[in-house]
Amino acid sequence: MKYVQRCISVVVFMISFLGCVSCVSDVDFDQTQDVVFNQTVDASLIFFTLDTSDFESVDTQEATITVRDTTRLEFLNDDFIRENLREVTLDFQVDNSFGQSLVNRAAFLNSEGQEQLVVFFEITSSPDGSVQRTEFTEVLSEEDIQAIGNSIQLANEVILTTNGAPINGELSLQSKAIYKLEFSDL
Amino acid sequence: MRIILFIYIVFIATQLCAQNKQLLYNVDDLPQTLLSNPGAAISFEKHIGIPFFSGISFNAGSTGVSVYDIFQEGGDINTRIRDAIFRLDAKDAFVVNQQLELASFGWKSRFTNNYYSAGLYQETDVIAYFPKDIAVLAYEGNANYLNIPFQFSDVSVAAEVLSVYHFGINKEISKKWRVGARAKLYMSIANINSTDNEGVFITTTTPEGPNFLQHQVLNASITANTSGLRSIIDGDAGAGKAVGRAILSNNLGIGFDIGATHTIDDHWTATASIIDVGAIFHTKDLRNYRLSGSYETSGINLQFPDVLDGEELTDYWQNLEDEFEENIPYEDELENSYTTWRPTKFNASVNRGLGKNLNGDCDCTNSGVDRYATNVGIQLYGIKRPKSFQGAATMYIDRSWNRFLRTKMTYTYDAFSKKNVGVLISTKINKFNVYLAADNILDYSNLAKAQSASVQLGFQLLFDPE
């Protein structure tokens, strides 16, 4: 038994030695509170092509003709996105060969259909039927981002102002959003 | 996602080294050497381990960064995390291995001179590769990586808790050769395996339309197989059942170890072994998770229906969700059998004996084998992992100071560390043996800077030849 005690003493000594010489120092785990991840997500939004038939189907006797479609964008009012969204840039590009004056109006709506934010821009008209390109970028303000956070739908309208000339041509719109997200409070 | 990323960073940063027991290899008066080479030369003729205490080992390692690299005082932690994410690659791994001998014994046959050894040990083995592409996507988003694919194959994780019954024979077949083999019966307690994932996520610019960007998931095949966990998650099994599985599991496997020692001349010996050649067949208490398929979208294509003519509004968002789920279905109720291969290890060494021959000029009780007080040599180690082969090279000096004390000092070079110095101290008083081995001792002054470390200790009774 004396031998066992002696052996155990040796091991206890060795473990104690390792325990004494080993330590974890010069580190600060409280820094986890300072950890911030910055994500930039490039995501497609809506796209469409309109031609003469889309405008013929509505009442062309009015001075302006509006075509409209709506889609839900459910991620906009997601709590996780809303809490961490810091910057949004909307990019639009339109290729147009209509000769009339045109405006694109994108309205972000809440669940009751009320407009929270509207982004609109004029589309360059074509004097001779050739394709004219319009590029439009909107960087949303902090207030706009809050408005977008309350939204769940996007209603896009193309408003054509008649000028007496025949409505003839094609319009293609592309869009994307660049979301800058900042995650903290790990 | 951010929490998963954070856990990964901390895991990677806290890794210690894997499974290489360089300090116990070739130590001929410790029975544990038979577990890394069943054909090892041994100097005892019987051993009995103290149950639960004869072999306790824990080792773990990181090939990438240390805790200190991330959490050092001062400076900006976000810069350090970013540097770590971009410095690590998909072959950097977090590895943990733990073993506990529950029973261990062995004896030398009076009739055949063979040495038989047997026992039962429990083992935990975890390897998680750094999912580089997924981490970059989660950390930075896709905006700076247009037209660059993010590979799902970077996700590779394997974790196993098992117990192993083993029986080995060590036989001297000539004065030059000693060989050994060990049969193993694996009892899987719990297993997670997600190692053969495929597919990419890519955002491509599309100047020809129809929209600025196209988002694609191509040929995704992401599978996670589990066994032994479903009943625990469902609450049908507790700790008692896990202990029961350690003794007798429905998920069985078989395997073997082989090894040999070759005496080249009076002073030189060479050894080699292959450990854990085997597989486990998971057939019970299964749950598989699978996400597979391809899908691409350019966004929401508005159709501008003629509402005035009675056309209904299109629910684009719902269509998008439905199409995604239809093309990339997520299955979480599968119960498919699967097989996992054990991480096979390879050992080899060349040893040079120096100084006094402890067995004397002619030791008739040990077939005239030379045994020196001081040994120096080189050991090589390798382990087959899901993505690659991890290797290590060790130089050592091994010294038996007297009948009571033996030490071994090693320097190991591997992917985990370039300055790994380890020490073994083994004492034997009468028949009672205690050993303690630890590597990376240079980092013990500040373990936060260590990328790997391991500790092994045990208590046992050893009986020398009369």
XYZ file of C-alpha atoms in Angstrom:
652
model
C 0.000 0.000 0.000
C 2.937 2.237 0.779
C 4.113 1.818 -2.840
C 0.729 2.801 -4.218
C 0.675 5.903 -2.071
C 4.157 6.783 -3.247
C 3.195 6.338 -6.906
C 0.063 8.384 -6.504
C 2.120 11.071 -4.797
C 4.441 11.199 -7.793
C 1.492 11.591 -10.182
C -0.187 14.181 -8.012
C 3.095 16.062 -7.997
C 3.404 15.856 -11.783
C -0.180 16.963 -12.377
C 0.229 19.764 -9.841
C 3.400 20.837 -11.622
C 1.606 20.954 -14.963
C -1.271 22.757 -13.288
C 1.077 25.308 -11.752
C 3.074 26.069 -14.870
C 0.079 26.118 -17.194
C -2.104 29.128 -17.513
C -4.159 31.111 -19.957
C -3.113 34.732 -20.043
C -3.038 37.876 -22.189
C -6.485 37.123 -23.547
C -9.729 38.972 -23.044
C -12.890 37.010 -23.760
C -15.058 40.056 -23.021
C -14.087 41.233 -26.488
C -16.881 39.033 -27.848
C -19.100 42.025 -27.052
C -17.161 44.050 -29.616
C -17.509 41.512 -32.398
C -19.308 43.003 -35.390
C -19.913 41.237 -38.680
C -20.562 43.376 -41.741
C -22.318 41.644 -44.592
C -23.057 43.068 -48.014
C -25.670 41.129 -49.927
C -26.335 41.733 -53.599
C -29.817 40.421 -54.422
C -32.045 40.523 -57.441
C -35.311 42.363 -57.031
C -37.926 42.585 -59.771
C -37.642 42.508 -63.542
C -40.161 42.724 -66.348
C -40.718 43.526 -69.997
C -43.653 45.594 -71.251
C -44.670 46.044 -74.864
C -47.391 47.818 -76.782
C -50.028 45.239 -75.834
C -49.627 45.969 -72.109
C -50.689 49.577 -72.689
C -53.393 48.811 -75.258
C -55.347 46.747 -72.800
C -56.053 49.705 -70.578
C -58.129 52.802 -71.338
C -55.966 54.775 -73.765
C -58.289 57.771 -73.778
C -56.738 59.019 -70.514
C -53.772 61.393 -70.570
C -51.783 58.920 -68.514
C -51.802 55.142 -68.641
C -50.645 53.194 -65.607
C -49.769 49.513 -65.527
C -49.214 48.046 -62.094
C -48.246 44.793 -60.449
C -47.583 43.857 -56.857
C -45.507 41.238 -55.111
C -44.915 40.329 -51.514
C -41.312 40.668 -50.309
C -41.646 38.946 -46.973
C -38.051 39.191 -45.900
C -38.287 42.977 -45.609
C -40.134 42.982 -42.326
C -38.244 40.032 -40.866
C -37.062 40.988 -37.355
C -33.530 39.757 -37.993
C -33.207 41.843 -41.156
C -34.922 44.865 -39.621
C -32.626 44.924 -36.584
C -29.433 44.624 -38.564
C -30.078 46.466 -41.812
C -27.835 49.545 -42.034
C -27.852 50.579 -45.663
C -29.881 49.808 -48.771
C -29.056 50.800 -52.311
C -31.602 50.212 -55.065
C -30.318 49.929 -58.625
C -32.616 50.134 -61.652
C -31.856 49.878 -65.333
C -34.451 50.386 -68.042
C -34.118 49.843 -71.782
C -36.954 51.685 -73.529
C -38.042 52.245 -77.114
C -41.417 53.920 -76.422
C -41.598 57.502 -77.595
C -43.862 58.652 -74.780
C -42.839 60.122 -71.458
C -42.602 57.342 -68.847
C -42.120 57.141 -65.100
C -41.379 54.081 -62.983
C -42.821 54.186 -59.485
C -41.899 51.531 -56.939
C -43.935 51.719 -53.753
C -43.143 49.675 -50.643
C -46.384 48.849 -48.832
C -47.204 47.571 -45.378
C -49.570 44.678 -44.749
C -52.554 47.064 -44.978
C -51.454 48.244 -48.391
C -50.356 51.675 -47.171
C -47.325 53.182 -48.845
C -44.263 53.348 -46.604
C -41.699 54.441 -49.163
C -41.881 55.429 -52.809
C -38.963 55.408 -55.237
C -39.657 56.844 -58.643
C -37.678 58.001 -61.616
C -38.245 59.172 -65.151
C -37.489 56.826 -68.002
C -35.747 58.303 -71.019
C -38.129 58.226 -73.962
C -37.017 57.203 -77.438
C -37.306 59.873 -80.128
C -36.914 57.460 -83.012
C -37.773 53.954 -81.771
C -34.180 53.143 -80.810
C -33.487 51.665 -77.392
C -32.661 54.275 -74.771
C -31.082 53.172 -71.513
C -31.915 54.750 -68.163
C -29.910 53.944 -65.037
C -31.118 55.005 -61.631
C -29.645 54.436 -58.188
C -31.265 55.359 -54.910
C -29.366 55.124 -51.634
C -31.958 54.953 -48.908
C -31.695 57.156 -45.855
C -31.962 55.807 -42.320
C -35.587 56.953 -42.273
C -36.253 55.173 -45.569
C -34.732 51.975 -44.190
C -37.093 52.135 -41.234
C -39.958 52.569 -43.668
C -38.801 49.586 -45.685
C -38.641 47.579 -42.465
C -42.374 48.123 -42.059
C -43.066 46.953 -45.579
C -44.093 43.580 -46.863
C -45.074 44.306 -50.471
C -43.658 46.079 -53.482
C -46.080 47.627 -55.963
C -44.421 48.688 -59.191
C -46.130 51.056 -61.603
C -45.071 52.250 -65.035
C -46.884 55.470 -65.893
C -47.016 56.473 -69.538
C -48.127 59.966 -70.555
C -49.780 59.937 -73.941
C -48.644 62.470 -76.531
C -50.997 61.738 -79.407
C -48.460 59.542 -81.164
C -49.067 55.792 -81.476
C -47.964 53.820 -78.437
C -45.321 51.573 -79.875
C -42.211 50.037 -78.378
C -40.799 47.815 -75.650
C -39.578 48.501 -72.138
C -37.414 46.166 -70.033
C -36.635 46.904 -66.418
C -33.977 45.233 -64.272
C -33.421 45.875 -60.588
C -31.392 44.748 -57.639
C -30.853 45.755 -54.050
C -27.572 45.936 -52.167
C -28.187 45.363 -48.468
C -25.522 46.238 -45.921
C -26.114 44.365 -42.693
C -24.277 44.726 -39.416
C -24.483 41.997 -36.811
C -23.383 42.687 -33.265
C -24.527 41.639 -29.766
C -23.317 38.081 -30.247
C -25.586 31.997 -39.005
C -23.384 34.431 -37.122
C -23.557 32.262 -34.012
C -22.521 29.204 -36.012
C -19.662 31.201 -37.479
C -18.615 32.392 -34.053
C -18.712 28.876 -32.604
C -16.602 27.681 -35.505
C -14.035 30.384 -34.879
C -13.869 29.556 -31.199
C -13.655 25.829 -31.955
C -10.906 26.358 -34.471
C -9.143 28.615 -32.037
C -9.331 26.212 -29.121
C -8.181 23.122 -30.876
C -5.638 20.995 -29.303
C -3.770 17.914 -31.576
C -5.239 14.764 -32.614
C -4.772 11.117 -31.780
C -1.004 10.951 -32.254
C 0.316 9.259 -29.136
C 3.967 9.777 -29.946
C 4.949 9.770 -26.285
C 3.565 6.268 -25.668
C 4.722 4.703 -28.937
C 7.660 2.322 -28.555
C 7.675 2.584 -24.748
C 8.157 -1.100 -24.141
C 7.221 -1.140 -20.461
C 3.778 0.410 -20.954
C 0.892 -1.783 -22.179
C -0.563 1.250 -23.991
C 2.175 0.865 -26.589
C 0.324 -2.252 -27.763
C -2.661 -0.073 -28.707
C -0.522 1.885 -31.165
C 1.503 -1.117 -32.310
C 0.225 -4.627 -31.527
C 3.598 -5.937 -32.659
C 5.593 -3.748 -30.262
C 8.441 -5.140 -28.212
C 7.336 -5.299 -24.584
C 9.218 -5.939 -21.392
C 6.448 -7.180 -19.044
C 4.705 -10.522 -18.925
C 1.384 -9.532 -17.426
C -0.576 -6.325 -16.923
C -3.810 -5.377 -15.247
C -5.165 -1.884 -15.652
C -6.935 -0.125 -12.825
C -10.494 0.005 -14.227
C -11.363 3.450 -15.617
C -7.890 4.764 -14.715
C -5.437 2.694 -16.733
C -5.598 4.926 -19.776
C -6.998 8.413 -19.842
C -6.130 10.553 -22.788
C -7.326 13.777 -24.259
C -5.875 15.482 -27.240
C -7.053 18.040 -29.673
C -5.636 20.335 -32.259
C -6.131 23.193 -34.649
C -4.189 23.601 -37.841
C -5.206 27.227 -38.120
C -5.253 29.665 -35.248
C -4.968 29.779 -31.484
C -7.241 31.350 -28.890
C -4.598 34.044 -28.518
C -4.738 34.862 -32.224
C -8.369 35.889 -31.797
C -8.756 37.021 -28.186
C -5.398 38.675 -27.422
C -5.661 41.845 -25.398
C -5.605 45.139 -27.274
C -6.175 45.837 -30.937
C -9.319 45.173 -32.894
C -10.877 41.731 -32.530
C -12.860 42.196 -35.752
C -9.671 42.634 -37.767
C -8.246 39.486 -36.183
C -11.401 37.467 -36.931
C -11.337 38.665 -40.508
C -7.645 37.801 -40.840
C -8.312 34.346 -39.403
C -11.213 33.653 -41.747
C -9.127 34.570 -44.765
C -5.981 32.845 -43.524
C -7.692 29.526 -42.803
C -8.616 27.291 -45.683
C -11.028 24.420 -46.142
C -8.373 21.896 -45.110
C -7.854 23.506 -41.716
C -9.561 21.408 -39.137
C -10.630 21.241 -35.562
C -9.910 17.838 -34.061
C -10.644 16.384 -30.651
C -9.959 12.884 -29.467
C -10.579 11.437 -26.052
C -10.052 7.897 -24.831
C -10.850 6.204 -21.554
C -9.793 2.622 -20.861
C -12.560 0.929 -18.937
C -10.737 -2.391 -18.662
C -7.306 -3.506 -19.744
C -5.350 -6.658 -19.104
C -2.832 -8.948 -20.718
C -0.697 -11.970 -20.089
C 2.092 -13.969 -21.607
C 1.212 -17.539 -22.428
C 3.394 -20.092 -20.694
C 2.999 -22.477 -23.599
C 3.362 -20.338 -26.703
C 5.287 -17.294 -25.494
C 2.605 -15.172 -27.128
C 1.437 -12.096 -25.300
C -2.341 -11.742 -25.261
C -3.979 -8.463 -24.387
C -7.596 -7.435 -24.232
C -9.811 -4.711 -22.941
C -12.550 -2.214 -23.480
C -12.138 1.487 -24.058
C -14.439 4.364 -24.825
C -13.457 6.894 -27.440
C -14.730 10.227 -28.693
C -13.451 11.452 -32.013
C -14.465 14.729 -33.627
C -13.187 16.439 -36.734
C -14.716 19.592 -38.150
C -13.134 21.221 -41.157
C -13.277 24.980 -41.448
C -16.138 25.661 -43.906
C -14.185 28.391 -45.639
C -16.611 29.333 -48.394
C -19.670 29.254 -46.165
C -17.838 31.277 -43.508
C -16.842 33.925 -46.061
C -20.407 34.072 -47.398
C -21.803 34.402 -43.879
C -19.165 36.929 -42.831
C -19.033 39.181 -45.879
C -22.071 38.363 -47.998
C -21.974 37.777 -51.737
C -21.501 41.344 -53.018
C -17.725 41.113 -53.390
C -17.905 37.575 -54.762
C -20.048 37.866 -57.863
C -19.329 35.068 -60.361
C -17.348 33.171 -57.699
C -18.863 29.894 -56.504
C -19.240 29.070 -52.817
C -18.572 25.357 -52.387
C -20.840 23.278 -50.153
C -18.096 20.638 -50.066
C -16.314 22.853 -47.545
C -18.837 21.669 -44.965
C -17.322 18.503 -43.545
C -17.935 17.253 -40.023
C -17.586 13.822 -38.444
C -18.131 13.024 -34.797
C -18.305 9.656 -33.109
C -18.673 8.376 -29.579
C -18.019 4.677 -29.360
C -16.684 1.897 -27.224
C -14.236 -0.694 -28.459
C -13.761 -4.280 -27.326
C -10.375 -5.558 -28.388
C -8.227 -8.623 -28.230
C -4.658 -8.758 -29.461
C -1.829 -11.206 -29.914
C 1.803 -10.243 -29.843
C 4.167 -12.918 -31.062
C 7.870 -13.184 -31.575
C 8.234 -15.195 -34.753
C 12.021 -15.039 -34.923
C 14.914 -13.290 -33.304
C 14.523 -10.555 -35.875
C 10.785 -10.216 -36.040
C 7.961 -9.619 -33.605
C 4.486 -9.228 -35.054
C 1.086 -8.527 -33.616
C -2.546 -8.137 -34.496
C -5.604 -6.917 -32.682
C -9.237 -7.591 -33.469
C -11.711 -4.865 -32.610
C -15.437 -4.798 -32.143
C -16.800 -1.264 -32.319
C -19.994 -0.259 -30.490
C -21.193 3.088 -31.752
C -22.927 5.123 -29.073
C -23.626 8.174 -31.233
C -22.490 9.309 -34.649
C -22.805 12.416 -36.814
C -21.396 12.328 -40.299
C -21.638 14.999 -42.961
C -18.543 14.606 -45.107
C -19.471 14.104 -48.741
C -21.304 17.317 -49.491
C -21.385 18.749 -52.988
C -22.749 21.666 -54.953
C -22.248 25.402 -55.180
C -24.063 28.651 -54.580
C -23.152 31.365 -57.033
C -24.398 34.824 -57.909
C -23.602 35.642 -61.516
C -23.867 38.901 -63.336
C -26.064 38.561 -66.426
C -25.442 41.457 -68.832
C -27.727 39.816 -71.378
C -30.601 39.812 -68.888
C -33.252 39.202 -67.915
C -31.994 40.889 -64.716
C -28.752 42.250 -63.304
C -28.028 39.060 -61.367
C -28.835 35.394 -61.332
C -28.641 33.410 -58.088
C -27.957 29.704 -58.545
C -27.740 26.668 -56.341
C -26.181 24.022 -58.563
C -26.105 20.273 -57.955
C -26.507 20.647 -54.211
C -26.195 17.434 -52.270
C -25.852 18.099 -48.575
C -26.408 15.179 -46.271
C -26.056 14.730 -42.532
C -26.312 11.170 -41.250
C -26.853 10.504 -37.579
C -27.200 7.386 -35.518
C -27.894 7.022 -31.839
C -29.173 10.576 -31.571
C -32.795 10.342 -32.697
C -33.945 8.600 -29.550
C -32.031 11.093 -27.410
C -33.479 14.097 -29.276
C -36.966 12.602 -29.127
C -36.501 12.054 -25.400
C -36.796 8.271 -25.669
C -33.312 7.645 -24.319
C -31.254 9.051 -21.494
C -27.798 8.581 -20.043
C -28.658 5.033 -18.996
C -29.334 4.000 -22.559
C -26.071 5.602 -23.707
C -24.182 3.543 -21.121
C -26.081 0.474 -22.308
C -24.992 1.179 -25.877
C -21.376 1.455 -24.740
C -21.649 -2.138 -23.567
C -23.802 -3.484 -26.386
C -24.849 -1.284 -29.274
C -27.057 -2.090 -32.252
C -24.690 -0.109 -34.452
C -21.752 -2.448 -34.658
C -18.484 -2.375 -36.492
C -15.412 -4.480 -36.883
C -11.800 -3.670 -37.421
C -8.249 -4.664 -36.774
C -4.759 -3.378 -36.013
C -1.533 -4.934 -37.231
C 2.038 -4.124 -36.416
C 5.568 -5.416 -36.355
C 8.986 -4.795 -34.851
C 12.088 -5.688 -36.809
C 15.438 -5.987 -35.081
C 17.948 -4.810 -37.644
C 21.050 -5.425 -35.548
C 22.213 -5.152 -31.949
C 21.385 -1.467 -31.757
C 18.851 -0.709 -34.461
C 15.176 -1.610 -34.595
C 12.349 -0.538 -36.864
C 8.623 -0.691 -36.219
C 5.451 -0.124 -38.185
C 1.764 -0.452 -37.503
C -1.639 0.200 -39.026
C -4.363 0.939 -36.494
C -8.139 0.975 -36.834
C -8.699 -0.563 -40.227
C -12.419 -0.993 -39.935
C -15.911 0.310 -40.380
C -19.072 0.802 -38.389
C -22.421 -0.170 -39.881
C -25.144 2.180 -38.699
C -28.488 0.442 -38.974
C -30.537 1.463 -35.911
C -31.772 4.671 -34.316
C -31.064 6.547 -37.539
C -31.994 9.977 -38.791
C -30.702 11.442 -42.040
C -31.079 15.018 -43.192
C -30.751 15.844 -46.878
C -30.937 18.936 -49.058
C -30.449 18.270 -52.753
C -31.180 19.680 -56.180
C -30.583 22.733 -58.305
C -32.405 26.033 -58.543
C -31.824 29.384 -60.124
C -33.639 32.676 -60.020
C -33.125 36.138 -61.417
C -35.632 37.689 -59.065
C -39.355 38.238 -59.409
C -40.612 38.509 -62.959
C -43.639 40.802 -62.846
C -46.299 39.915 -65.420
C -48.638 42.924 -65.091
C -51.856 40.943 -65.396
C -54.899 42.614 -66.928
C -56.804 42.977 -63.690
C -59.473 44.992 -65.440
C -60.055 42.017 -67.739
C -60.479 39.721 -64.758
C -56.977 38.250 -64.552
C -55.951 37.338 -61.024
C -52.919 38.771 -59.286
C -49.981 36.381 -59.210
C -48.563 35.401 -55.831
C -44.967 35.682 -56.983
C -43.429 35.273 -53.535
C -45.319 32.076 -52.819
C -44.381 30.760 -56.250
C -40.729 31.514 -55.542
C -40.871 29.638 -52.241
C -42.746 26.714 -53.788
C -40.325 26.440 -56.697
C -37.347 26.487 -54.346
C -38.800 23.793 -52.114
C -39.787 21.718 -55.118
C -36.344 21.931 -56.713
C -34.291 21.696 -53.538
C -36.382 19.578 -51.188
C -35.318 19.326 -47.563
C -35.831 15.844 -46.158
C -35.562 15.339 -42.409
C -37.444 12.105 -41.804
C -35.110 9.687 -43.589
C -33.860 6.575 -41.821
C -31.281 5.207 -44.225
C -28.505 2.898 -43.091
C -24.962 4.072 -43.684
C -21.381 3.031 -43.082
C -18.555 5.060 -41.609
C -14.905 4.144 -41.902
C -12.733 4.476 -38.854
C -9.902 7.012 -39.130
C -7.060 4.630 -39.925
C -3.703 5.542 -38.419
C -0.210 4.617 -39.531
C 2.915 4.523 -37.396
C 6.513 3.790 -38.222
C 9.777 4.274 -36.388
C 13.475 3.674 -36.439
C 15.166 3.319 -33.069
C 18.806 3.302 -32.025
C 19.698 1.861 -28.632
C 22.554 3.524 -26.780
C 24.530 2.729 -23.675
C 24.055 -0.250 -21.428
C 22.049 -3.270 -22.545
C 19.528 -3.646 -19.746
C 18.970 -7.290 -20.638
C 22.653 -8.069 -20.293
C 24.758 -9.859 -22.838
C 22.409 -12.818 -22.929
C 18.879 -12.560 -21.619
C 17.367 -15.973 -21.950
C 13.993 -14.840 -20.614
C 13.512 -12.481 -23.498
C 14.974 -14.425 -26.398
C 18.160 -12.469 -26.251
C 16.527 -9.189 -27.305
C 18.639 -6.142 -26.619
C 17.111 -3.466 -24.458
C 18.959 -0.250 -23.898
C 18.755 2.364 -21.171
C 18.779 5.137 -23.744
C 16.980 5.118 -27.051
C 16.829 7.745 -29.719
C 14.894 7.637 -32.923
C 12.406 8.987 -35.361
C 8.699 8.201 -35.504
C 6.292 8.909 -38.318
C 2.555 9.111 -37.848
C -0.355 9.563 -40.208
C -4.111 9.481 -39.979
C -6.619 9.279 -42.788
C -9.201 12.011 -42.448
C -12.277 12.750 -44.603
C -10.519 15.372 -46.739
C -6.875 14.581 -46.392
C -4.117 12.658 -44.754
C -2.659 14.330 -41.652
C 0.911 13.447 -40.818
C 3.484 14.079 -38.127
C 7.192 13.419 -37.664
C 8.710 12.981 -34.220
C 12.267 12.819 -32.913
C 12.691 11.395 -29.445
C 15.065 10.480 -26.706
C 13.880 7.829 -24.307
C 15.780 7.108 -21.094
C 15.293 4.499 -18.388
C 17.029 6.110 -15.423
C 16.619 3.145 -13.093
C 14.066 0.444 -12.284
C 11.646 3.070 -11.063
C 11.773 5.933 -13.490
C 11.605 6.267 -17.252
C 11.266 9.436 -19.276
C 10.785 10.211 -22.917
C 11.124 13.563 -24.564
C 9.787 14.239 -28.048
C 9.866 16.962 -30.629
C 7.011 16.685 -33.111
C 6.495 18.544 -36.348
C 3.003 18.502 -37.802
C 0.312 20.717 -39.250
C -0.754 21.749 -35.769
C 2.534 23.002 -34.409
C 6.166 23.539 -35.348
C 7.403 23.633 -31.762
C 5.730 20.700 -30.096
C 7.901 19.358 -27.300
C 6.433 16.576 -25.185
C 7.491 14.727 -22.064
C 6.551 11.344 -20.659
C 7.292 10.347 -17.085
C 6.615 6.767 -16.104
C 7.301 5.460 -12.638
C 7.028 1.959 -11.345
C 7.235 1.113 -7.702
C 7.042 -2.599 -7.148
C 4.283 -3.607 -9.607
C 2.371 -0.370 -9.574
C 2.945 1.833 -12.583
C 1.851 5.375 -13.155
C 2.549 7.382 -16.258
C 1.840 10.915 -17.334
C 2.532 12.298 -20.770
C 1.923 15.794 -22.056
C 2.971 17.479 -25.232
C 3.268 21.076 -26.326
C 4.693 21.812 -22.905
C 6.391 24.983 -24.215
C 2.919 26.456 -24.561
C 1.832 25.546 -21.042
C 3.023 28.929 -19.820
C 0.173 30.328 -21.884
C -2.193 27.696 -23.258
C -4.088 30.377 -25.176
C -1.195 30.436 -27.649
C -1.206 26.652 -28.130
C -2.614 25.222 -31.325
C -2.358 21.712 -30.004
C -1.923 19.832 -26.765
C -2.481 16.396 -25.396
C -2.394 14.675 -22.059
C -2.295 10.966 -21.309
C -2.110 9.317 -17.923
C -2.829 5.976 -16.380
C -2.445 3.634 -13.437
C -1.836 -0.076 -13.787
C -0.136 -3.136 -12.404
C 2.777 -4.496 -14.404
C 4.419 -7.812 -13.791
C 7.995 -8.233 -14.997
C 9.511 -11.559 -15.955
C 10.752 -13.543 -12.962
